Structure formats: C-alpha cells, structure tokens
Amino acid sequence: MPNRPTDPPALATRLAGVTSSIVRDLLALTERPGIISFAGGLPAPELFDVEGTAESFATVLSTGARAALQYSPTEGNATLRAIVADRYTALGLPTRAENIVITTGSQQGLSLLAATLVDPGDAVLVERPSYLAALQALTLAGARLIEVPSNGDGVDLDALAELARRHSARLFYTVPTFHNPTGRTLDAHQRGRIAEIAQQVGFRVIADDPYHELRYSGESLAPMAAFCDSDHVVSTGSFSKILAPGLRLGFVRCDPTIKPGLVVAKQSADLHTSTLDQAAAAHYLATGRLSASLARARCEYGRRRDALLAGLESALPPGSRWTNPDGGMFVWAELPEGWDAAVLLPTAIAHQVAFVPGASFFASAPRANTMRLSFTTYDPETIAEGTRRLGLALAG
Amino acid sequence: MPNRPTDPPALATRLAGVTSSIVRDLLALTERPGIISFAGGLPAPELFDVEGTAESFATVLSTGARAALQYSPTEGNATLRAIVADRYTALGLPTRAENIVITTGSQQGLSLLAATLVDPGDAVLVERPSYLAALQALTLAGARLIEVPSNGDGVDLDALAELARRHSARLFYTVPTFHNPTGRTLDAHQRGRIAEIAQQVGFRVIADDPYHELRYSGESLAPMAAFCDSDHVVSTGSFSKILAPGLRLGFVRCDPTIKPGLVVAKQSADLHTSTLDQAAAAHYLATGRLSASLARARCEYGRRRDALLAGLESALPPGSRWTNPDGGMFVWAELPEGWDAAVLLPTAIAHQVAFVPGASFFASAPRANTMRLSFTTYDPETIAEGTRRLGLALAG
C-alpha cells in the first residue's frame, strides 16, 4: 500500500476554492452565447490596434528574430524600459530606465512586490473594497490584511494613519485612479496626504495604476509617487488596458533599495518576460501609433460608460447608489441595505445578464448589497439592453 | 525627518547578492566581444526555426488576432495543452490535456510547485549538485534543502530513501535527463526505483525534464512519471530548448490533487502566460515543422558536444574527470583536488574564455574544483579554439 504524499499546504487549498469558482465562472459566463456580462474586466478586442500590433511583430521577426526568440535580461528590454520611464517623466514623475522592471503583466508586479516586501504575518493595509487578485497575491505571501475605511471620495486618511501605526503596517496597497472595483479616483490632496503619511509613519505604498490612461472626463493627475520626494511609493503599471492584455506586459517603477530583491524574485518566478512580446511592444510604442489607438478607445469607452450610467437609472431599485467614474472600466453599485447581490445573480443570469457580486472584493466582512459592473466589453446599444435585463431581474 | 520604510525581508536581500552576480556577470560575459563563453545555457539562435515561427505568428495575427491579444484562461491554451499531452502520451506516459498547465517557462512551473507544495521549513531533497535556479525557487518558498549524494551514474538510492525518511521530506527535485549541471541521465532502473521510493516513503518527485528531446546518442527513455502508477511524480517541461526560450513557454504535468492549487498560484503570479505566444506555438506545433527543426538541432549540437569533449582531453590538467553526456547542453568537469575553478575564472577570462565555477550548483559545502561547460552556443571550430584557450589558462 503506497503512502500518499502529504497534502499541499492549507493556504493554496483554501484559496483554490475561492478563486477558481469566481474567475472561471465569470470567464465561462462571458463565453456563453446570448448573455450580456458586465462581470468581466476585459478590454474590447475590437479596439485593439491589430494592424499596428501585427506590423510590429512582423518587423521584429523579420529584422531581429534571433535576439527576440532568445533568453534576455530579467529586468526587461532596455528600449521598453526607457519608453516606460519617459512616459512616467511626461506624467510629472521624473524616472530613469534603471528604475523600471518589466513584469509579466502588472499582476506579476504585485505578486513579486508581495513576495519581496512582505514577511509572513506582516500587516498590509488595503482599501475596503479592493482588487481581488491583489488581495490574493498579498494573502499568498502571508500578509495579514487590514482594511482601511474608504468612501466614494477615497481613503479615510485619519484611519489610514491610525491603523498603520497600530499594526506597524509594512505596506498600503491602493489603486489610485479609476479604482477596481469602485471606479473612484484619489484627488491630488489625497495622493499627497497618503504619500506624507507613508513617510511619517514609515510604510511603503504600492500604487497600482493600470487604468490611468483610460480617462473619459475630468483632469489628469500626476502619479502618486510624484507627491513623494522619497522612496515610499512604488508604482505598478500595465500595457494590458492600452495595448493588449494577452501579451502580459506590465512594469514596476521602484527605487534602488527594492530593485535587487525584485529582480531576484522575478528571476525565480519566470527568468524574464517574453523577449518577443517585449520587443514588439517597444517597436509599437516607438511608431507613435498608441496615441491614436488610445484616443479611439477613450472615445468609445466614454460612450459605453455613459450608456451604463444611463441604464442603471431605471435598472437599479430605488435607494440604490452607484459611482460615476471619470475613466477606467468599472462602476460600483450599492443596492439598498438588505439586498444580496450574490443571491440575485442566478436570477440575473436567467435574464441573460451578469455582474460580479461585490462581496468578493472585501478582505473581511463583505457587504452583500454591492456589485461591480464593467462597461468596456459591449457597445452602448448592447449595454442598454443589458441594463434593461438587469432591471427586469432585480424587479423579478 | 521621514521614517525609512522597514527593510525588505532578509531572504530576498540575501539572495540578491547570490544571483545577480552569477547570472548578470555570465550574461555580460557572453555579450563581450572576443570572449568564447562556455558559461551560458543559451540554445544556438542560428538553429531557431525563424521562418516557421514568424509564419505562425503572422497566421495567428491575421486570422485570430483579437482572441490572441485578449486575456485567456489561467491553465493555458486548450490546443497547446492537448498537444503537450499527446507528446507525453507518445513518450510512453499516457496524459490528458486536463493534466497540463501551461507556464511562463518551466522556471515558473518550478516556482509555482515550490509555492504550492512547500510550507516554510519543509525538507526538500535535491541532488548534489543541482540546478541553480531551482535551488533558488525552493529556497524562496522557504524549503530546507537536503542534498542527496549523487555520482556520474545517478542518485544514491539508499541515501535517498534514508534521508527522505529521516527528514520527512515533502519533495525530491531532480533533472532526470541530461542533468543541469552534470549532463548525466538517470537510467530506467533509477527512474523506477526513485518512483518506488517516493511511493513507499510518501513524498513527491518533481521531474524537471527540459532537455530530454536533445538526445545525440543512446536510447530514449520514458519520463520518470511513466515508472509510477500513482501521483507521486510531477513533471515539468519546456519549449525553451526545442522552439525558442524567449517565448517563455513551459508546462507542468500534474494530477488533480495538485492542479487546483497550482492554478490559483499561477493566477496570482501572472494571471496567465502570453495568449499570443501560446497560440503561435500551438500553430507552429500543428504544422509539423518541429521534427525537422529538432533533427537539425540534434545533429549540430551532437557535433558541438563532440568538439567540447575532444578539446577537454588536452585542455584539462592530468587527473581531471568530466562527464560524457548523451544529450542536453552541459558537460561537468572535476579538476584535481585542491584546484579552485572560481579562482581560475579571472585567468580564463584574461585568455578570452569562460565557464561557470561549479560551486554555485551546490546547496551546501560546494566543491570548488568543479566547473560547468555549455557546448550549444558555438560551432565546433570555435569550441576547439575555446578549449585551446582554456588549456592555456589552466596551464598558466
């Protein structure tokens, strides 16, 4: 009788239940014919610059294929790192290429920062609610998550300072611009105060900013790290929302204290990000096509946001509230107290419409009456039909 | 006066010194003009099937670009998983697509297995010497590494069983075929006995097998998992050595007990591997071009191995020994007792030739008189010149 190998650790097993159900079910939903799913967080594929992207891959593969198919440095493609640094500098945050590490999507940036900046048991502050996959990456690294009260305008700054002191927090994780899941943006005052508190109390901020270029209204803001004259704010970013998520290209902007550990962790994680995808992205960005592609996406996504906001007026029951984001991909809705979005989801699916129950985005004490709705996937007419169905489902 | 953020954990900091020096220095060496470096582990870029790869990318981007640029399932491209499963089945290890998870290089497979199968403090058995980046991934996961004595023929099986029992080992990590760094291959008897011991004692084996298709002499062997009628052997594999390392495409073959945790860890690590790179690889493999490309690589690499082995005869001092691998990329040399390869390296570099001092491949008590030499990067004539220089350096 062979001995069973000892079981995998409790942590992975526990998380296995959580995520596979949420993410796989939602992916399955978006693939089911007939359903209008506000659940996913997928950019619209019809807005990808397929022609430009294909041209860049063809150029790299016809002019420098051998290098583009070979192993490459862990930190990433030097040209791409310089372009990313220049883009930060243009946003008001002076940055050099040596402060940039290319990652396999910004999710890898979060995962590597969690692995290198968090020791098991460390307190990490997160917004309430916060991005599900970041909560997971931090939990896998052994973080003890502490929720900071937040509202439509941003983070409760007094609570942030108090909780950071009380728990000797190592990190505060935030999505400053067009937050996932709520859509809210931290204004300049909040950005400055958060950076100050981090300096005063002595913790780092991970400013996860994948959506900031998807602005449809309001004034652009400098990255949070620009409000900080020290190394207390680490930034992560992504090409997923502006070029193509399938390429898995993200980046971390970090200081020389953090970078060596981050590079070791990245080497251990996957040696480096796809050499070819990085080279093609660097070529694409150098062509200057991104501006036109982004302008087109901003225009179309803005119409889609407006369609969702208009549709929610009649879809959600009286007493509901929802956010009015200036950009990004998500609207966050609160149904009246006592409603449970998870209970309503099957009815919605029966009406051929879907959303994410908000409970998944809370590190503790989930608020059952919340939901996240993405507006990027469908054209305005389909969104209008989706909200009509949602109204029928919630009235049913 | 702002408070400094607390320092990153000791682990990452400690590893930072180790790896950046080794890997960056070696990469830098291979790029320095004039030097002949046996240090790298790079496949020969002139043997990449550039034309076929470019055609596959062009086809995917002209026929299915929107899907290929979009987010995709964490487990990987369904077609690619089926192809990988069929290749295992053809090797004598019946496998279904659902047992395959595509990873961002096989390095990610190791890293995810370490994260999901090792709790901090767990004993993990490794060969002596073993693959450097695997030692790192296991160490980052908190493993306590226990070395199993090994020799030119393979692992000391009695010691494996005894150490596994004594330390209640969770895992044994091995490279069964054309081992990195030694080049040795475990024969059928060793494979069978290791699988049996794992079953009897109750630990899992990670059989990391990226080189097995690079065989230049001798008979092909079934994967280690084929010698085991249970779930005790998990396999990792790679397209890096047969298609192109820059694409970062690897895979894990695992049982249903492990897979859910692995998929959660992968989702947290990078959501999924490049959709486009996976789709292009699946297309390329379906064209059937790989066989011809691999045949060409095997023929050329065999000549390069022979050139290195011939050159070492006169390059290494009397009393040296070295392995005679049937495939892969590496020869392992032992200089006479008392020699120190790390001390000799600067002299070698002054003679425009390089190698990796073997000490880096030991989890403890490094043997200073060892070195790893890669034979895949240069043509036979250049290898002959490299060994001539090596002889001068060692005689110097």
Tab-separated table of N, CA, C and O in Angstrom, chain A residues 2-3 5-9 15-16 19 23-24 42-43 45-46 48 50 57 65-66 69-71 75 104 107-108 111 116 119 137 140 170 199-200 202 204 232 241 244-246 248 264 267-272 274-277, chain B residues 2-3 5-9 15-16 19 23-24 42-43 45-46 48 50 57 65-66 69-71 75 104 107-108 111 116 119 137 140 170 199-200 202 204 232 241 244-246 248 264 267-272 274-277:
chain	number	residue	atom	x	y	z
A	2	PRO	N	0.918	2.019	-1.111
A	2	PRO	CA	1.794	3.188	-1.145
A	2	PRO	C	1.319	4.266	-0.181
A	2	PRO	O	0.121	4.389	0.085
A	3	ASN	N	2.266	5.027	0.318
A	3	ASN	CA	1.907	6.168	1.151
A	3	ASN	C	1.507	7.337	0.264
A	3	ASN	O	2.181	7.649	-0.711
A	5	PRO	N	1.411	11.085	-0.831
A	5	PRO	CA	2.246	12.233	-0.496
A	5	PRO	C	1.464	13.143	0.453
A	5	PRO	O	0.233	13.181	0.402
A	6	THR	N	2.182	13.817	1.327
A	6	THR	CA	1.488	14.731	2.241
A	6	THR	C	0.767	15.799	1.422
A	6	THR	O	1.219	16.191	0.354
A	7	ASP	N	-0.347	16.238	1.957
A	7	ASP	CA	-1.182	17.172	1.200
A	7	ASP	C	-0.495	18.518	1.030
A	7	ASP	O	0.339	18.902	1.838
A	8	PRO	N	-0.884	19.238	-0.037
A	8	PRO	CA	-0.360	20.592	-0.202
A	8	PRO	C	-0.770	21.461	0.989
A	8	PRO	O	-1.734	21.157	1.690
A	9	PRO	N	-0.060	22.572	1.183
A	9	PRO	CA	-0.332	23.399	2.345
A	9	PRO	C	-1.755	23.951	2.341
A	9	PRO	O	-2.385	24.110	1.301
A	15	LEU	N	-7.387	28.811	-0.906
A	15	LEU	CA	-7.602	29.776	-1.970
A	15	LEU	C	-8.161	29.107	-3.222
A	15	LEU	O	-8.847	29.739	-4.007
A	16	ALA	N	-7.843	27.839	-3.390
A	16	ALA	CA	-8.307	27.143	-4.586
A	16	ALA	C	-9.817	27.269	-4.714
A	16	ALA	O	-10.345	27.567	-5.780
A	19	THR	N	-10.963	31.319	-5.646
A	19	THR	CA	-10.786	31.959	-6.925
A	19	THR	C	-11.274	31.179	-8.102
A	19	THR	O	-11.817	31.748	-9.026
A	23	VAL	N	-13.406	33.241	-10.841
A	23	VAL	CA	-12.843	33.656	-12.109
A	23	VAL	C	-13.272	32.748	-13.245
A	23	VAL	O	-13.626	33.196	-14.320
A	24	ARG	N	-13.271	31.444	-12.977
A	24	ARG	CA	-13.675	30.545	-14.059
A	24	ARG	C	-15.139	30.713	-14.399
A	24	ARG	O	-15.523	30.737	-15.549
A	42	LEU	N	-12.678	42.746	-19.189
A	42	LEU	CA	-11.954	42.590	-20.445
A	42	LEU	C	-12.002	43.861	-21.281
A	42	LEU	O	-13.081	44.411	-21.504
A	43	PRO	N	-10.855	44.347	-21.775
A	43	PRO	CA	-10.890	45.417	-22.766
A	43	PRO	C	-11.619	44.920	-24.018
A	43	PRO	O	-11.707	43.721	-24.258
A	45	PRO	N	-11.976	43.844	-27.567
A	45	PRO	CA	-10.998	43.399	-28.568
A	45	PRO	C	-11.125	44.141	-29.895
A	45	PRO	O	-10.129	44.256	-30.618
A	46	GLU	N	-12.306	44.659	-30.214
A	46	GLU	CA	-12.447	45.381	-31.483
A	46	GLU	C	-11.702	46.716	-31.446
A	46	GLU	O	-11.518	47.359	-32.475
A	48	PHE	N	-8.553	46.843	-30.102
A	48	PHE	CA	-7.113	46.567	-30.207
A	48	PHE	C	-6.608	47.086	-31.557
A	48	PHE	O	-7.291	46.958	-32.571
A	50	VAL	N	-4.965	45.939	-34.021
A	50	VAL	CA	-4.477	44.652	-34.543
A	50	VAL	C	-3.466	44.883	-35.661
A	50	VAL	O	-2.401	44.244	-35.696
A	57	PHE	N	5.095	42.948	-34.668
A	57	PHE	CA	5.610	41.580	-34.564
A	57	PHE	C	6.322	41.174	-35.851
A	57	PHE	O	7.407	40.570	-35.812
A	65	ALA	N	14.908	38.519	-35.338
A	65	ALA	CA	14.220	37.369	-34.746
A	65	ALA	C	15.099	36.592	-33.778
A	65	ALA	O	14.630	36.150	-32.736
A	66	ARG	N	16.362	36.405	-34.137
A	66	ARG	CA	17.172	35.543	-33.273
A	66	ARG	C	17.308	36.113	-31.876
A	66	ARG	O	17.192	35.383	-30.889
A	69	LEU	N	13.909	35.834	-29.979
A	69	LEU	CA	13.480	34.495	-29.559
A	69	LEU	C	14.414	33.916	-28.489
A	69	LEU	O	14.190	32.821	-27.992
A	70	GLN	N	15.457	34.646	-28.142
A	70	GLN	CA	16.469	34.156	-27.193
A	70	GLN	C	16.138	34.604	-25.757
A	70	GLN	O	15.315	35.486	-25.551
A	71	TYR	N	16.782	33.958	-24.786
A	71	TYR	CA	16.739	34.455	-23.408
A	71	TYR	C	17.153	35.924	-23.385
A	71	TYR	O	17.892	36.397	-24.266
A	75	GLU	N	15.497	42.067	-15.940
A	75	GLU	CA	14.906	43.403	-15.761
A	75	GLU	C	14.016	43.810	-16.917
A	75	GLU	O	13.153	44.669	-16.755
A	104	THR	N	5.599	40.290	-16.131
A	104	THR	CA	4.648	39.526	-16.944
A	104	THR	C	3.236	39.929	-16.514
A	104	THR	O	2.554	39.229	-15.779
A	107	GLN	N	-0.012	42.079	-12.769
A	107	GLN	CA	-0.267	41.089	-11.724
A	107	GLN	C	1.053	40.518	-11.203
A	107	GLN	O	1.213	40.332	-10.000
A	108	GLN	N	2.010	40.262	-12.097
A	108	GLN	CA	3.296	39.757	-11.619
A	108	GLN	C	4.002	40.805	-10.764
A	108	GLN	O	4.670	40.454	-9.789
A	111	SER	N	2.580	40.469	-7.399
A	111	SER	CA	2.998	39.214	-6.789
A	111	SER	C	4.462	39.287	-6.333
A	111	SER	O	4.810	38.840	-5.234
A	116	THR	N	8.583	40.076	-2.057
A	116	THR	CA	9.838	40.666	-1.586
A	116	THR	C	9.644	41.656	-0.448
A	116	THR	O	10.583	41.927	0.282
A	119	ASP	N	6.841	39.838	4.814
A	119	ASP	CA	7.158	38.605	5.523
A	119	ASP	C	5.851	38.032	6.085
A	119	ASP	O	4.939	38.799	6.423
A	137	ALA	N	-2.766	37.840	-4.004
A	137	ALA	CA	-1.297	37.809	-4.067
A	137	ALA	C	-0.715	38.140	-2.694
A	137	ALA	O	0.251	37.519	-2.245
A	140	LEU	N	-1.337	35.154	-0.353
A	140	LEU	CA	-0.405	34.050	-0.643
A	140	LEU	C	0.972	34.335	-0.068
A	140	LEU	O	1.706	33.412	0.280
A	170	ARG	N	3.442	47.251	7.071
A	170	ARG	CA	4.573	47.249	6.148
A	170	ARG	C	4.205	47.996	4.865
A	170	ARG	O	5.052	48.664	4.268
A	199	GLN	N	5.403	58.487	4.605
A	199	GLN	CA	6.720	58.957	5.050
A	199	GLN	C	6.773	59.108	6.560
A	199	GLN	O	7.744	58.719	7.201
A	200	GLN	N	5.718	59.714	7.110
A	200	GLN	CA	5.718	59.979	8.545
A	200	GLN	C	5.718	58.695	9.363
A	200	GLN	O	6.456	58.556	10.335
A	202	GLY	N	6.210	55.533	8.130
A	202	GLY	CA	7.266	54.600	7.759
A	202	GLY	C	6.770	53.309	7.147
A	202	GLY	O	7.176	52.226	7.562
A	204	ARG	N	5.532	51.544	3.087
A	204	ARG	CA	5.524	51.781	1.646
A	204	ARG	C	4.108	51.723	1.105
A	204	ARG	O	3.263	50.992	1.634
A	232	HIS	N	8.976	56.089	-0.773
A	232	HIS	CA	7.901	55.395	-0.068
A	232	HIS	C	6.785	54.904	-0.985
A	232	HIS	O	5.927	54.145	-0.546
A	241	LYS	N	-4.309	47.381	-20.596
A	241	LYS	CA	-5.511	48.154	-20.876
A	241	LYS	C	-5.313	49.141	-22.026
A	241	LYS	O	-6.268	49.752	-22.486
A	244	ALA	N	-2.640	45.492	-25.240
A	244	ALA	CA	-3.333	44.200	-25.333
A	244	ALA	C	-3.017	43.379	-24.094
A	244	ALA	O	-1.845	43.148	-23.791
A	245	PRO	N	-4.040	42.904	-23.391
A	245	PRO	CA	-3.800	42.143	-22.163
A	245	PRO	C	-3.150	40.796	-22.425
A	245	PRO	O	-2.415	40.297	-21.580
A	246	GLY	N	-3.398	40.220	-23.609
A	246	GLY	CA	-2.881	38.888	-23.896
A	246	GLY	C	-1.371	38.829	-23.941
A	246	GLY	O	-0.788	37.757	-23.806
A	248	ARG	N	0.582	40.144	-21.749
A	248	ARG	CA	1.082	40.084	-20.366
A	248	ARG	C	2.332	40.952	-20.200
A	248	ARG	O	3.411	40.463	-19.874
A	264	VAL	N	15.638	39.423	-8.258
A	264	VAL	CA	15.857	38.029	-7.853
A	264	VAL	C	14.540	37.261	-7.845
A	264	VAL	O	14.443	36.130	-8.354
A	267	GLN	N	13.462	36.614	-11.373
A	267	GLN	CA	14.262	35.549	-11.991
A	267	GLN	C	13.783	34.180	-11.535
A	267	GLN	O	13.642	33.253	-12.334
A	268	SER	N	13.484	34.079	-10.255
A	268	SER	CA	12.996	32.822	-9.720
A	268	SER	C	11.590	32.506	-10.236
A	268	SER	O	11.210	31.347	-10.376
A	269	ALA	N	10.822	33.560	-10.545
A	269	ALA	CA	9.427	33.364	-10.963
A	269	ALA	C	9.319	32.913	-12.411
A	269	ALA	O	8.533	32.021	-12.731
A	270	ASP	N	10.061	33.541	-13.324
A	270	ASP	CA	9.946	33.145	-14.742
A	270	ASP	C	11.166	33.536	-15.583
A	270	ASP	O	11.065	33.584	-16.811
A	271	LEU	N	12.303	33.798	-14.935
A	271	LEU	CA	13.554	34.248	-15.570
A	271	LEU	C	13.399	35.633	-16.191
A	271	LEU	O	14.143	36.548	-15.880
A	272	HIS	N	12.421	35.788	-17.087
A	272	HIS	CA	12.140	37.101	-17.681
A	272	HIS	C	10.819	37.000	-18.424
A	272	HIS	O	10.292	35.897	-18.629
A	274	SER	N	8.422	37.427	-21.826
A	274	SER	CA	8.618	37.078	-23.238
A	274	SER	C	9.456	38.127	-23.979
A	274	SER	O	9.072	39.284	-24.106
A	275	THR	N	10.609	37.703	-24.463
A	275	THR	CA	11.512	38.604	-25.186
A	275	THR	C	10.818	39.184	-26.420
A	275	THR	O	10.932	40.384	-26.708
A	276	LEU	N	10.102	38.324	-27.124
A	276	LEU	CA	9.453	38.759	-28.364
A	276	LEU	C	8.341	39.762	-28.077
A	276	LEU	O	8.247	40.807	-28.737
A	277	ASP	N	7.487	39.463	-27.111
A	277	ASP	CA	6.387	40.374	-26.810
A	277	ASP	C	6.919	41.740	-26.364
A	277	ASP	O	6.372	42.784	-26.735
B	2	PRO	N	11.599	62.073	7.700
B	2	PRO	CA	10.725	60.942	7.387
B	2	PRO	C	11.289	59.636	7.910
B	2	PRO	O	12.498	59.469	8.012
B	3	ASN	N	10.388	58.728	8.256
B	3	ASN	CA	10.821	57.389	8.636
B	3	ASN	C	11.113	56.564	7.398
B	3	ASN	O	10.338	56.555	6.456
B	5	PRO	N	11.029	53.328	5.241
B	5	PRO	CA	10.212	52.121	5.304
B	5	PRO	C	11.065	50.976	5.839
B	5	PRO	O	12.283	50.954	5.630
B	6	THR	N	10.418	50.070	6.550
B	6	THR	CA	11.186	48.927	7.057
B	6	THR	C	11.792	48.167	5.889
B	6	THR	O	11.236	48.118	4.816
B	7	ASP	N	12.941	47.597	6.144
B	7	ASP	CA	13.667	46.944	5.065
B	7	ASP	C	12.945	45.697	4.557
B	7	ASP	O	12.194	45.073	5.294
B	8	PRO	N	13.216	45.339	3.303
B	8	PRO	CA	12.658	44.088	2.787
B	8	PRO	C	13.187	42.911	3.605
B	8	PRO	O	14.229	43.011	4.249
B	9	PRO	N	12.481	41.789	3.536
B	9	PRO	CA	12.873	40.643	4.360
B	9	PRO	C	14.277	40.140	4.026
B	9	PRO	O	14.787	40.333	2.924
B	15	LEU	N	19.448	36.613	-1.153
B	15	LEU	CA	19.520	36.028	-2.481
B	15	LEU	C	19.959	37.051	-3.514
B	15	LEU	O	20.538	36.709	-4.533
B	16	ALA	N	19.653	38.305	-3.244
B	16	ALA	CA	20.000	39.344	-4.212
B	16	ALA	C	21.482	39.282	-4.550
B	16	ALA	O	21.871	39.352	-5.712
B	19	THR	N	22.454	35.746	-6.814
B	19	THR	CA	22.126	35.538	-8.205
B	19	THR	C	22.532	36.647	-9.119
B	19	THR	O	22.969	36.392	-10.225
B	23	VAL	N	24.330	35.488	-12.535
B	23	VAL	CA	23.639	35.474	-13.814
B	23	VAL	C	23.967	36.696	-14.649
B	23	VAL	O	24.212	36.602	-15.845
B	24	ARG	N	24.025	37.855	-14.002
B	24	ARG	CA	24.331	39.053	-14.787
B	24	ARG	C	25.751	39.013	-15.316
B	24	ARG	O	26.003	39.356	-16.464
B	42	LEU	N	22.606	28.989	-23.240
B	42	LEU	CA	21.754	29.507	-24.308
B	42	LEU	C	21.699	28.545	-25.492
B	42	LEU	O	22.739	28.126	-25.982
B	43	PRO	N	20.502	28.216	-25.977
B	43	PRO	CA	20.415	27.496	-27.247
B	43	PRO	C	21.006	28.356	-28.363
B	43	PRO	O	21.087	29.582	-28.239
B	45	PRO	N	21.014	30.472	-31.426
B	45	PRO	CA	19.941	31.192	-32.132
B	45	PRO	C	19.906	30.889	-33.629
B	45	PRO	O	18.851	30.966	-34.246
B	46	GLU	N	21.056	30.500	-34.211
B	46	GLU	CA	21.048	30.195	-35.649
B	46	GLU	C	20.287	28.909	-35.941
B	46	GLU	O	19.988	28.614	-37.103
B	48	PHE	N	17.299	28.335	-34.387
B	48	PHE	CA	15.864	28.615	-34.248
B	48	PHE	C	15.213	28.517	-35.627
B	48	PHE	O	15.790	28.955	-36.629
B	50	VAL	N	13.333	30.325	-37.445
B	50	VAL	CA	12.809	31.692	-37.505
B	50	VAL	C	11.676	31.792	-38.526
B	50	VAL	O	10.630	32.388	-38.260
B	57	PHE	N	3.305	33.212	-36.101
B	57	PHE	CA	2.827	34.482	-35.518
B	57	PHE	C	1.989	35.248	-36.538
B	57	PHE	O	0.924	35.784	-36.215
B	65	ALA	N	-6.453	37.479	-34.364
B	65	ALA	CA	-5.684	38.398	-33.528
B	65	ALA	C	-6.448	38.831	-32.282
B	65	ALA	O	-5.864	38.936	-31.201
B	66	ARG	N	-7.742	39.099	-32.421
B	66	ARG	CA	-8.450	39.646	-31.256
B	66	ARG	C	-8.437	38.668	-30.094
B	66	ARG	O	-8.207	39.067	-28.954
B	69	LEU	N	-4.865	38.427	-28.569
B	69	LEU	CA	-4.376	39.581	-27.808
B	69	LEU	C	-5.172	39.788	-26.521
B	69	LEU	O	-4.872	40.683	-25.733
B	70	GLN	N	-6.199	38.969	-26.304
B	70	GLN	CA	-7.093	39.140	-25.152
B	70	GLN	C	-6.615	38.279	-23.970
B	70	GLN	O	-5.803	37.371	-24.140
B	71	TYR	N	-7.139	38.571	-22.777
B	71	TYR	CA	-6.960	37.679	-21.630
B	71	TYR	C	-7.389	36.261	-22.018
B	71	TYR	O	-8.236	36.079	-22.902
B	75	GLU	N	-5.063	28.192	-17.025
B	75	GLU	CA	-4.481	26.864	-17.310
B	75	GLU	C	-3.724	26.843	-18.629
B	75	GLU	O	-2.874	25.983	-18.830
B	104	THR	N	4.797	30.101	-17.679
B	104	THR	CA	5.669	31.089	-18.308
B	104	THR	C	7.118	30.592	-18.179
B	104	THR	O	7.875	31.055	-17.335
B	107	GLN	N	10.677	27.464	-15.625
B	107	GLN	CA	11.058	28.105	-14.363
B	107	GLN	C	9.810	28.458	-13.554
B	107	GLN	O	9.783	28.290	-12.340
B	108	GLN	N	8.772	28.965	-14.236
B	108	GLN	CA	7.553	29.279	-13.489
B	108	GLN	C	6.923	28.010	-12.930
B	108	GLN	O	6.363	28.028	-11.826
B	111	SER	N	8.682	27.334	-9.778
B	111	SER	CA	8.342	28.332	-8.772
B	111	SER	C	6.934	28.098	-8.215
B	111	SER	O	6.711	28.184	-7.004
B	116	THR	N	3.269	25.984	-3.978
B	116	THR	CA	2.064	25.252	-3.582
B	116	THR	C	2.359	23.959	-2.829
B	116	THR	O	1.490	23.460	-2.129
B	119	ASP	N	5.721	24.153	2.412
B	119	ASP	CA	5.495	25.100	3.504
B	119	ASP	C	6.853	25.489	4.073
B	119	ASP	O	7.782	24.679	4.070
B	137	ALA	N	14.386	28.889	-6.326
B	137	ALA	CA	12.923	28.905	-6.219
B	137	ALA	C	12.477	28.159	-4.962
B	137	ALA	O	11.567	28.606	-4.248
B	140	LEU	N	13.381	30.327	-1.902
B	140	LEU	CA	12.440	31.439	-1.746
B	140	LEU	C	11.113	30.969	-1.147
B	140	LEU	O	10.439	31.719	-0.456
B	170	ARG	N	9.220	16.439	1.965
B	170	ARG	CA	7.996	16.696	1.203
B	170	ARG	C	8.223	16.381	-0.282
B	170	ARG	O	7.316	15.909	-0.953
B	199	GLN	N	6.841	6.461	-3.589
B	199	GLN	CA	5.569	5.857	-3.174
B	199	GLN	C	5.678	5.249	-1.785
B	199	GLN	O	4.785	5.404	-0.955
B	200	GLN	N	6.781	4.521	-1.555
B	200	GLN	CA	6.928	3.830	-0.270
B	200	GLN	C	7.038	4.811	0.890
B	200	GLN	O	6.403	4.635	1.931
B	202	GLY	N	6.462	8.180	0.726
B	202	GLY	CA	5.375	9.164	0.769
B	202	GLY	C	5.831	10.587	0.524
B	202	GLY	O	5.483	11.499	1.274
B	204	ARG	N	6.677	13.534	-2.899
B	204	ARG	CA	6.523	13.749	-4.339
B	204	ARG	C	7.878	14.003	-4.978
B	204	ARG	O	8.783	14.545	-4.348
B	232	HIS	N	2.774	10.309	-7.568
B	232	HIS	CA	3.941	10.770	-6.817
B	232	HIS	C	4.955	11.535	-7.656
B	232	HIS	O	5.854	12.148	-7.099
B	241	LYS	N	14.062	24.851	-25.108
B	241	LYS	CA	15.214	24.218	-25.733
B	241	LYS	C	14.877	23.632	-27.094
B	241	LYS	O	15.767	23.214	-27.825
B	244	ALA	N	11.942	28.038	-28.736
B	244	ALA	CA	12.647	29.309	-28.514
B	244	ALA	C	12.481	29.724	-27.061
B	244	ALA	O	11.349	29.835	-26.581
B	245	PRO	N	13.588	29.964	-26.357
B	245	PRO	CA	13.481	30.318	-24.934
B	245	PRO	C	12.816	31.673	-24.705
B	245	PRO	O	12.187	31.882	-23.681
B	246	GLY	N	12.962	32.576	-25.680
B	246	GLY	CA	12.434	33.925	-25.496
B	246	GLY	C	10.923	33.968	-25.357
B	246	GLY	O	10.381	34.944	-24.853
B	248	ARG	N	9.188	32.047	-23.477
B	248	ARG	CA	8.825	31.667	-22.102
B	248	ARG	C	7.603	30.763	-22.079
B	248	ARG	O	6.565	31.111	-21.493
B	264	VAL	N	-4.366	28.356	-8.911
B	264	VAL	CA	-4.531	29.558	-8.080
B	264	VAL	C	-3.208	30.313	-7.972
B	264	VAL	O	-3.152	31.536	-8.125
B	267	GLN	N	-2.495	32.028	-11.235
B	267	GLN	CA	-3.340	33.215	-11.412
B	267	GLN	C	-2.788	34.383	-10.616
B	267	GLN	O	-2.733	35.517	-11.092
B	268	SER	N	-2.349	34.094	-9.405
B	268	SER	CA	-1.793	35.145	-8.566
B	268	SER	C	-0.447	35.621	-9.109
B	268	SER	O	-0.067	36.775	-8.934
B	269	ALA	N	0.270	34.724	-9.796
B	269	ALA	CA	1.619	35.059	-10.272
B	269	ALA	C	1.587	35.933	-11.521
B	269	ALA	O	2.348	36.898	-11.628
B	270	ASP	N	0.746	35.599	-12.494
B	270	ASP	CA	0.705	36.413	-13.727
B	270	ASP	C	-0.600	36.279	-14.515
B	270	ASP	O	-0.629	36.606	-15.702
B	271	LEU	N	-1.653	35.807	-13.874
B	271	LEU	CA	-2.966	35.555	-14.487
B	271	LEU	C	-2.899	34.414	-15.510
B	271	LEU	O	-3.616	33.440	-15.408
B	272	HIS	N	-2.038	34.561	-16.506
B	272	HIS	CA	-1.835	33.502	-17.490
B	272	HIS	C	-0.593	33.843	-18.305
B	272	HIS	O	-0.086	34.955	-18.224
B	274	SER	N	1.440	34.509	-21.896
B	274	SER	CA	1.105	35.264	-23.120
B	274	SER	C	0.169	34.481	-24.043
B	274	SER	O	0.521	33.422	-24.563
B	275	THR	N	-1.015	35.020	-24.257
B	275	THR	CA	-2.002	34.363	-25.123
B	275	THR	C	-1.454	34.188	-26.532
B	275	THR	O	-1.615	33.141	-27.167
B	276	LEU	N	-0.811	35.238	-27.025
B	276	LEU	CA	-0.299	35.215	-28.397
B	276	LEU	C	0.819	34.191	-28.544
B	276	LEU	O	0.817	33.394	-29.494
B	277	ASP	N	1.773	34.198	-27.639
B	277	ASP	CA	2.889	33.256	-27.736
B	277	ASP	C	2.382	31.815	-27.678
B	277	ASP	O	2.871	30.937	-28.412
